[in-house]
mmCIF file of C-alpha atoms in Angstrom:
data_model
loop_
_atom_site.group_PDB
_atom_site.id
_atom_site.type_symbol
_atom_site.label_atom_id
_atom_site.label_comp_id
_atom_site.label_asym_id
_atom_site.label_seq_id
_atom_site.Cartn_x
_atom_site.Cartn_y
_atom_site.Cartn_z
ATOM 1 C CA UNK A 1 9.416 -22.085 -24.335
ATOM 2 C CA UNK A 2 7.094 -19.082 -24.399
ATOM 3 C CA UNK A 3 8.430 -15.546 -24.987
ATOM 4 C CA UNK A 4 7.052 -12.919 -22.654
ATOM 5 C CA UNK A 5 7.190 -9.114 -22.632
ATOM 6 C CA UNK A 6 7.619 -8.179 -18.951
ATOM 7 C CA UNK A 7 9.044 -11.418 -17.501
ATOM 8 C CA UNK A 8 11.623 -14.024 -18.491
ATOM 9 C CA UNK A 9 10.858 -17.696 -17.997
ATOM 10 C CA UNK A 10 13.411 -20.505 -18.107
ATOM 11 C CA UNK A 11 13.786 -24.059 -16.808
ATOM 12 C CA UNK A 12 17.106 -25.365 -15.506
ATOM 13 C CA UNK A 13 17.563 -28.804 -13.942
ATOM 14 C CA UNK A 14 13.997 -29.098 -12.733
ATOM 15 C CA UNK A 15 13.744 -25.496 -11.501
ATOM 16 C CA UNK A 16 11.642 -22.871 -13.217
ATOM 17 C CA UNK A 17 13.033 -19.336 -12.887
ATOM 18 C CA UNK A 18 10.620 -16.453 -13.381
ATOM 19 C CA UNK A 19 12.375 -13.112 -13.674
ATOM 20 C CA UNK A 20 10.472 -9.858 -13.467
ATOM 21 C CA UNK A 21 12.099 -8.109 -16.418
ATOM 22 C CA UNK A 22 11.606 -4.341 -16.421
ATOM 23 C CA UNK A 23 14.939 -3.408 -14.830
ATOM 24 C CA UNK A 24 14.898 0.190 -16.088
ATOM 25 C CA UNK A 25 11.638 0.666 -14.099
ATOM 26 C CA UNK A 26 12.919 -1.338 -11.112
ATOM 27 C CA UNK A 27 10.528 -4.060 -12.283
ATOM 28 C CA UNK A 28 7.474 -1.937 -11.537
ATOM 29 C CA UNK A 29 4.361 -4.086 -11.824
ATOM 30 C CA UNK A 30 2.262 -3.796 -14.969
ATOM 31 C CA UNK A 31 -0.994 -5.468 -15.991
ATOM 32 C CA UNK A 32 0.975 -7.405 -18.603
ATOM 33 C CA UNK A 33 3.415 -8.575 -15.984
ATOM 34 C CA UNK A 34 0.545 -9.881 -13.798
ATOM 35 C CA UNK A 35 -0.974 -11.835 -16.697
ATOM 36 C CA UNK A 36 2.427 -13.281 -17.681
ATOM 37 C CA UNK A 37 3.268 -14.374 -14.108
ATOM 38 C CA UNK A 38 -0.085 -16.128 -13.930
ATOM 39 C CA UNK A 39 0.551 -17.864 -17.223
ATOM 40 C CA UNK A 40 3.992 -18.986 -16.057
ATOM 41 C CA UNK A 41 2.544 -20.271 -12.787
ATOM 42 C CA UNK A 42 0.033 -22.397 -14.711
ATOM 43 C CA UNK A 43 2.852 -23.856 -16.791
ATOM 44 C CA UNK A 44 4.785 -24.669 -13.605
ATOM 45 C CA UNK A 45 1.795 -26.397 -12.076
ATOM 46 C CA UNK A 46 1.158 -28.610 -15.107
ATOM 47 C CA UNK A 47 4.693 -29.518 -16.156
ATOM 48 C CA UNK A 48 6.020 -32.555 -14.290
ATOM 49 C CA UNK A 49 9.579 -31.643 -15.366
ATOM 50 C CA UNK A 50 9.353 -28.576 -13.081
ATOM 51 C CA UNK A 51 9.875 -29.480 -9.449
ATOM 52 C CA UNK A 52 10.301 -26.036 -7.873
ATOM 53 C CA UNK A 53 9.941 -22.377 -8.862
ATOM 54 C CA UNK A 54 12.022 -19.339 -8.134
ATOM 55 C CA UNK A 55 10.713 -15.830 -8.806
ATOM 56 C CA UNK A 56 13.210 -12.931 -8.782
ATOM 57 C CA UNK A 57 13.868 -9.542 -10.347
ATOM 58 C CA UNK A 58 16.216 -8.394 -13.079
ATOM 59 C CA UNK A 59 18.727 -5.714 -12.030
ATOM 60 C CA UNK A 60 18.796 -4.066 -8.620
ATOM 61 C CA UNK A 61 15.232 -4.517 -7.438
ATOM 62 C CA UNK A 62 12.701 -7.290 -7.021
ATOM 63 C CA UNK A 63 9.683 -5.116 -7.745
ATOM 64 C CA UNK A 64 9.152 -1.420 -7.026
ATOM 65 C CA UNK A 65 5.356 -1.782 -6.788
ATOM 66 C CA UNK A 66 2.745 -0.505 -9.183
ATOM 67 C CA UNK A 67 3.896 1.293 -12.296
ATOM 68 C CA UNK A 68 2.840 4.883 -11.526
ATOM 69 C CA UNK A 69 4.040 6.409 -14.763
ATOM 70 C CA UNK A 70 0.398 7.106 -15.647
ATOM 71 C CA UNK A 71 0.264 9.610 -12.775
ATOM 72 C CA UNK A 72 -3.327 10.448 -11.758
ATOM 73 C CA UNK A 73 -4.610 7.576 -13.862
ATOM 74 C CA UNK A 74 -2.511 4.940 -12.020
ATOM 75 C CA UNK A 75 -5.377 3.938 -9.844
ATOM 76 C CA UNK A 76 -8.275 5.125 -12.008
ATOM 77 C CA UNK A 77 -11.690 3.583 -11.478
ATOM 78 C CA UNK A 78 -11.957 0.145 -13.091
ATOM 79 C CA UNK A 79 -14.812 -1.866 -14.578
ATOM 80 C CA UNK A 80 -16.213 -3.861 -11.609
ATOM 81 C CA UNK A 81 -16.642 -6.942 -13.817
ATOM 82 C CA UNK A 82 -13.067 -6.894 -15.058
ATOM 83 C CA UNK A 83 -10.979 -5.804 -12.045
ATOM 84 C CA UNK A 84 -9.566 -8.032 -9.331
ATOM 85 C CA UNK A 85 -7.234 -6.946 -6.554
ATOM 86 C CA UNK A 86 -5.579 -10.396 -6.702
ATOM 87 C CA UNK A 87 -2.761 -9.180 -8.968
ATOM 88 C CA UNK A 88 -1.960 -12.618 -10.318
ATOM 89 C CA UNK A 89 -4.212 -15.594 -11.196
ATOM 90 C CA UNK A 90 -3.508 -18.204 -9.940
ATOM 91 C CA UNK A 91 -1.700 -17.091 -6.770
ATOM 92 C CA UNK A 92 1.568 -18.846 -6.019
ATOM 93 C CA UNK A 93 0.034 -21.054 -3.280
ATOM 94 C CA UNK A 94 -2.090 -22.814 -5.933
ATOM 95 C CA UNK A 95 1.001 -23.998 -7.802
ATOM 96 C CA UNK A 96 1.637 -27.573 -6.677
ATOM 97 C CA UNK A 97 5.414 -26.986 -6.544
ATOM 98 C CA UNK A 98 7.247 -24.905 -3.936
ATOM 99 C CA UNK A 99 7.574 -21.272 -5.029
ATOM 100 C CA UNK A 100 10.512 -19.324 -3.620
ATOM 101 C CA UNK A 101 10.703 -15.506 -3.824
ATOM 102 C CA UNK A 102 14.315 -14.481 -4.295
ATOM 103 C CA UNK A 103 13.867 -10.838 -3.358
ATOM 104 C CA UNK A 104 17.195 -9.511 -4.627
ATOM 105 C CA UNK A 105 16.363 -5.878 -3.829
ATOM 106 C CA UNK A 106 13.543 -3.539 -2.947
ATOM 107 C CA UNK A 107 10.036 -5.045 -2.903
ATOM 108 C CA UNK A 108 7.245 -2.595 -2.112
ATOM 109 C CA UNK A 109 3.511 -2.404 -2.662
ATOM 110 C CA UNK A 110 2.308 -5.161 -4.902
ATOM 111 C CA UNK A 111 5.922 -6.232 -5.245
ATOM 112 C CA UNK A 112 5.831 -7.412 -1.656
ATOM 113 C CA UNK A 113 2.202 -8.564 -1.539
ATOM 114 C CA UNK A 114 2.868 -10.932 -4.470
ATOM 115 C CA UNK A 115 5.928 -12.312 -2.701
ATOM 116 C CA UNK A 116 3.752 -13.035 0.333
ATOM 117 C CA UNK A 117 1.858 -15.600 -1.790
ATOM 118 C CA UNK A 118 5.023 -17.661 -2.143
ATOM 119 C CA UNK A 119 6.068 -20.529 0.121
ATOM 120 C CA UNK A 120 9.482 -19.118 1.047
ATOM 121 C CA UNK A 121 11.072 -15.718 0.865
ATOM 122 C CA UNK A 122 14.716 -14.668 0.893
ATOM 123 C CA UNK A 123 15.398 -10.950 1.255
ATOM 124 C CA UNK A 124 18.455 -8.802 0.535
ATOM 125 C CA UNK A 125 20.166 -6.956 3.339
ATOM 126 C CA UNK A 126 20.309 -3.867 1.147
ATOM 127 C CA UNK A 127 16.593 -3.991 0.230
ATOM 128 C CA UNK A 128 13.601 -2.068 1.606
ATOM 129 C CA UNK A 129 10.288 -3.889 2.006
ATOM 130 C CA UNK A 130 6.907 -2.359 2.590
ATOM 131 C CA UNK A 131 3.192 -2.423 1.808
ATOM 132 C CA UNK A 132 2.788 1.233 0.884
ATOM 133 C CA UNK A 133 -0.668 1.275 -0.638
ATOM 134 C CA UNK A 134 -2.301 3.370 2.103
ATOM 135 C CA UNK A 135 0.260 6.066 1.250
ATOM 136 C CA UNK A 136 -1.008 6.008 -2.358
ATOM 137 C CA UNK A 137 -4.701 6.396 -1.667
ATOM 138 C CA UNK A 138 -5.585 2.722 -2.182
ATOM 139 C CA UNK A 139 -5.204 -0.315 0.078
ATOM 140 C CA UNK A 140 -3.160 -3.566 0.370
ATOM 141 C CA UNK A 141 -3.900 -6.151 -2.263
ATOM 142 C CA UNK A 142 -3.065 -9.639 -3.560
ATOM 143 C CA UNK A 143 -4.684 -11.382 -0.571
ATOM 144 C CA UNK A 144 -2.197 -9.722 1.803
ATOM 145 C CA UNK A 145 -4.786 -9.304 4.559
ATOM 146 C CA UNK A 146 -4.765 -13.133 4.697
ATOM 147 C CA UNK A 147 -1.138 -13.925 3.902
ATOM 148 C CA UNK A 148 0.717 -11.327 6.015
ATOM 149 C CA UNK A 149 -0.899 -12.107 9.442
ATOM 150 C CA UNK A 150 -0.114 -15.805 8.856
ATOM 151 C CA UNK A 151 3.576 -14.907 8.635
ATOM 152 C CA UNK A 152 4.123 -12.157 11.170
ATOM 153 C CA UNK A 153 0.991 -12.018 13.333
ATOM 154 C CA UNK A 154 -1.726 -9.412 13.556
ATOM 155 C CA UNK A 155 0.315 -6.822 15.464
ATOM 156 C CA UNK A 156 3.209 -6.688 12.967
ATOM 157 C CA UNK A 157 0.786 -6.930 10.037
ATOM 158 C CA UNK A 158 -1.094 -3.897 11.382
ATOM 159 C CA UNK A 159 2.136 -1.980 11.754
ATOM 160 C CA UNK A 160 3.194 -2.657 8.146
ATOM 161 C CA UNK A 161 -0.244 -2.233 6.534
ATOM 162 C CA UNK A 162 -1.657 0.689 8.447
ATOM 163 C CA UNK A 163 1.501 2.845 8.448
ATOM 164 C CA UNK A 164 2.713 1.963 4.954
ATOM 165 C CA UNK A 165 6.252 2.108 6.303
ATOM 166 C CA UNK A 166 9.221 0.236 4.889
ATOM 167 C CA UNK A 167 11.562 -2.097 6.783
ATOM 168 C CA UNK A 168 15.044 -3.227 6.087
ATOM 169 C CA UNK A 169 15.961 -6.725 5.030
ATOM 170 C CA UNK A 170 17.168 -7.548 8.550
ATOM 171 C CA UNK A 171 13.931 -6.245 10.072
ATOM 172 C CA UNK A 172 11.875 -8.305 7.548
ATOM 173 C CA UNK A 173 13.802 -11.393 8.627
ATOM 174 C CA UNK A 174 13.473 -10.674 12.300
ATOM 175 C CA UNK A 175 9.660 -10.329 12.189
ATOM 176 C CA UNK A 176 9.253 -13.498 10.188
ATOM 177 C CA UNK A 177 8.550 -11.987 6.789
ATOM 178 C CA UNK A 178 11.436 -13.989 5.285
ATOM 179 C CA UNK A 179 13.266 -17.206 6.059
ATOM 180 C CA UNK A 180 16.721 -15.744 5.265
ATOM 181 C CA UNK A 181 18.410 -12.354 4.831
ATOM 182 C CA UNK A 182 21.543 -12.261 2.720
ATOM 183 C CA UNK A 183 23.673 -9.825 0.756
ATOM 184 C CA UNK A 184 21.850 -9.043 -2.490
ATOM 185 C CA UNK A 185 24.243 -10.987 -4.712
ATOM 186 C CA UNK A 186 23.686 -14.183 -2.648
ATOM 187 C CA UNK A 187 19.887 -14.116 -2.699
ATOM 188 C CA UNK A 188 19.231 -15.789 -6.038
ATOM 189 C CA UNK A 189 21.988 -18.445 -5.665
ATOM 190 C CA UNK A 190 20.593 -19.329 -2.228
ATOM 191 C CA UNK A 191 17.034 -19.660 -3.591
ATOM 192 C CA UNK A 192 18.292 -21.837 -6.484
ATOM 193 C CA UNK A 193 20.211 -24.038 -4.080
ATOM 194 C CA UNK A 194 17.029 -24.681 -2.078
ATOM 195 C CA UNK A 195 14.989 -25.261 -5.232
ATOM 196 C CA UNK A 196 17.473 -27.719 -6.676
ATOM 197 C CA UNK A 197 17.634 -29.656 -3.435
ATOM 198 C CA UNK A 198 13.860 -29.935 -3.590
ATOM 199 C CA UNK A 199 14.003 -31.019 -7.219
ATOM 200 C CA UNK A 200 16.306 -33.937 -6.475
ATOM 201 C CA UNK A 201 15.554 -35.169 -2.999
ATOM 202 C CA UNK A 202 11.832 -34.636 -2.376
ATOM 203 C CA UNK A 203 8.954 -36.654 -3.813
ATOM 204 C CA UNK A 204 6.788 -34.449 -6.122
ATOM 205 C CA UNK A 205 3.400 -35.661 -4.882
ATOM 206 C CA UNK A 206 4.486 -35.674 -1.256
ATOM 207 C CA UNK A 207 5.564 -32.051 -1.539
ATOM 208 C CA UNK A 208 2.403 -31.050 -3.405
ATOM 209 C CA UNK A 209 -0.018 -32.435 -0.810
ATOM 210 C CA UNK A 210 2.104 -31.114 2.057
ATOM 211 C CA UNK A 211 2.093 -27.644 0.540
ATOM 212 C CA UNK A 212 -1.652 -27.591 0.084
ATOM 213 C CA UNK A 213 -2.390 -28.834 3.581
ATOM 214 C CA UNK A 214 0.063 -26.308 5.002
ATOM 215 C CA UNK A 215 -1.751 -23.417 3.348
ATOM 216 C CA UNK A 216 -5.115 -24.742 4.509
ATOM 217 C CA UNK A 217 -4.007 -25.407 8.068
ATOM 218 C CA UNK A 218 -4.804 -22.070 9.780
ATOM 219 C CA UNK A 219 -8.521 -22.572 8.996
ATOM 220 C CA UNK A 220 -8.662 -26.136 10.319
ATOM 221 C CA UNK A 221 -8.889 -27.642 13.780
ATOM 222 C CA UNK A 222 -6.325 -30.131 14.988
ATOM 223 C CA UNK A 223 -8.914 -32.901 14.521
ATOM 224 C CA UNK A 224 -9.473 -31.864 10.900
ATOM 225 C CA UNK A 225 -5.716 -31.769 10.318
ATOM 226 C CA UNK A 226 -5.380 -35.235 11.763
ATOM 227 C CA UNK A 227 -8.076 -36.663 9.490
ATOM 228 C CA UNK A 228 -6.536 -35.076 6.398
ATOM 229 C CA UNK A 229 -3.051 -36.281 7.280
ATOM 230 C CA UNK A 230 -4.365 -39.802 7.757
ATOM 231 C CA UNK A 231 -6.323 -39.830 4.466
ATOM 232 C CA UNK A 232 -3.374 -38.416 2.553
ATOM 233 C CA UNK A 233 -0.994 -40.988 4.105
ATOM 234 C CA UNK A 234 -3.337 -43.698 2.815
ATOM 235 C CA UNK A 235 -3.028 -42.161 -0.671
ATOM 236 C CA UNK A 236 0.801 -42.153 -0.511
ATOM 237 C CA UNK A 237 1.700 -45.308 1.402
ATOM 238 C CA UNK A 238 2.389 -48.371 -0.700
ATOM 239 C CA UNK A 239 2.853 -46.321 -3.821
ATOM 240 C CA UNK A 240 6.113 -46.322 -5.842
ATOM 241 C CA UNK A 241 7.567 -43.221 -4.205
ATOM 242 C CA UNK A 242 6.956 -44.609 -0.716
ATOM 243 C CA UNK A 243 9.010 -47.610 -1.769
ATOM 244 C CA UNK A 244 11.685 -45.672 -3.626
ATOM 245 C CA UNK A 245 12.397 -43.241 -0.791
ATOM 246 C CA UNK A 246 13.622 -45.778 1.764
ATOM 247 C CA UNK A 247 15.331 -47.936 -0.857
ATOM 248 C CA UNK A 248 17.305 -44.989 -2.281
ATOM 249 C CA UNK A 249 18.356 -44.004 1.224
ATOM 250 C CA UNK A 250 19.551 -47.547 1.995
ATOM 251 C CA UNK A 251 21.465 -47.701 -1.319
ATOM 252 C CA UNK A 252 23.025 -44.251 -0.799
ATOM 253 C CA UNK A 253 21.830 -42.870 -4.105
ATOM 254 C CA UNK A 254 19.564 -40.151 -5.386
ATOM 255 C CA UNK A 255 15.905 -41.210 -5.572
ATOM 256 C CA UNK A 256 14.086 -41.709 -8.858
ATOM 257 C CA UNK A 257 10.527 -40.535 -8.254
ATOM 258 C CA UNK A 258 7.560 -41.893 -10.237
ATOM 259 C CA UNK A 259 4.440 -40.072 -9.009
ATOM 260 C CA UNK A 260 3.381 -36.616 -10.111
ATOM 261 C CA UNK A 261 1.099 -33.961 -8.698
ATOM 262 C CA UNK A 262 -0.693 -33.700 -12.050
ATOM 263 C CA UNK A 263 -1.418 -37.382 -12.692
ATOM 264 C CA UNK A 264 -1.649 -38.802 -9.161
ATOM 265 C CA UNK A 265 -3.443 -36.048 -7.260
ATOM 266 C CA UNK A 266 -5.808 -37.446 -4.574
ATOM 267 C CA UNK A 267 -9.478 -36.717 -4.047
ATOM 268 C CA UNK A 268 -8.883 -33.959 -1.560
ATOM 269 C CA UNK A 269 -10.085 -34.715 1.988
ATOM 270 C CA UNK A 270 -12.931 -32.674 3.403
#
């Protein structure tokens, strides 16, 4: 297991847990943290032993946004060839396992825009959530102009991004920013429960192709979706997991899956 500086990374019963680990700075985002999250995501994508991923924060916050301890140099001009507003490479949606953001406390700025890249989000009732970049002289990042409208619609996205205002956990849940809103101490356990359910009961390749098609879907017509679903069904049907799923159900036992996203990935439909 790798040792990181600004995150912790562990695997427990098929679930990878990535913990943003700068609690004294409310897990403020650093360049090192971004590189390390990307490295952890690549590990999660490649390792068949990992079936789901949970990303959370150490201490009271999920992520307090950019580390502004450098003051006026926080958003200093960068080398055009070396800078990307993506924050993390690869983004969470490219990991072929479900990625759940267990937002155990405040998530603002890039702390929230990175969580928008995940497949599911659980927020804390006590937390505040906002995309504050326009109040800091920069602009929203980490593909949030694409991810946020998908979740909450253009009107709510405009409200959050153009005002830079924060919302409560309940408000975040009500507008569709998160799938659940819980007391802070329940956020991580709830995320782990979902992740472990995925790890046992869902077929790895089935989940991986479903995730990718789901992320692609807003840019496709219904006819294109239909063609892709059909082609992907042909890739899955008749394979060991399509046999194991019904048999395990009939025998009232946990399934034993054989296929993997890494080794059995299809030629992606176009």
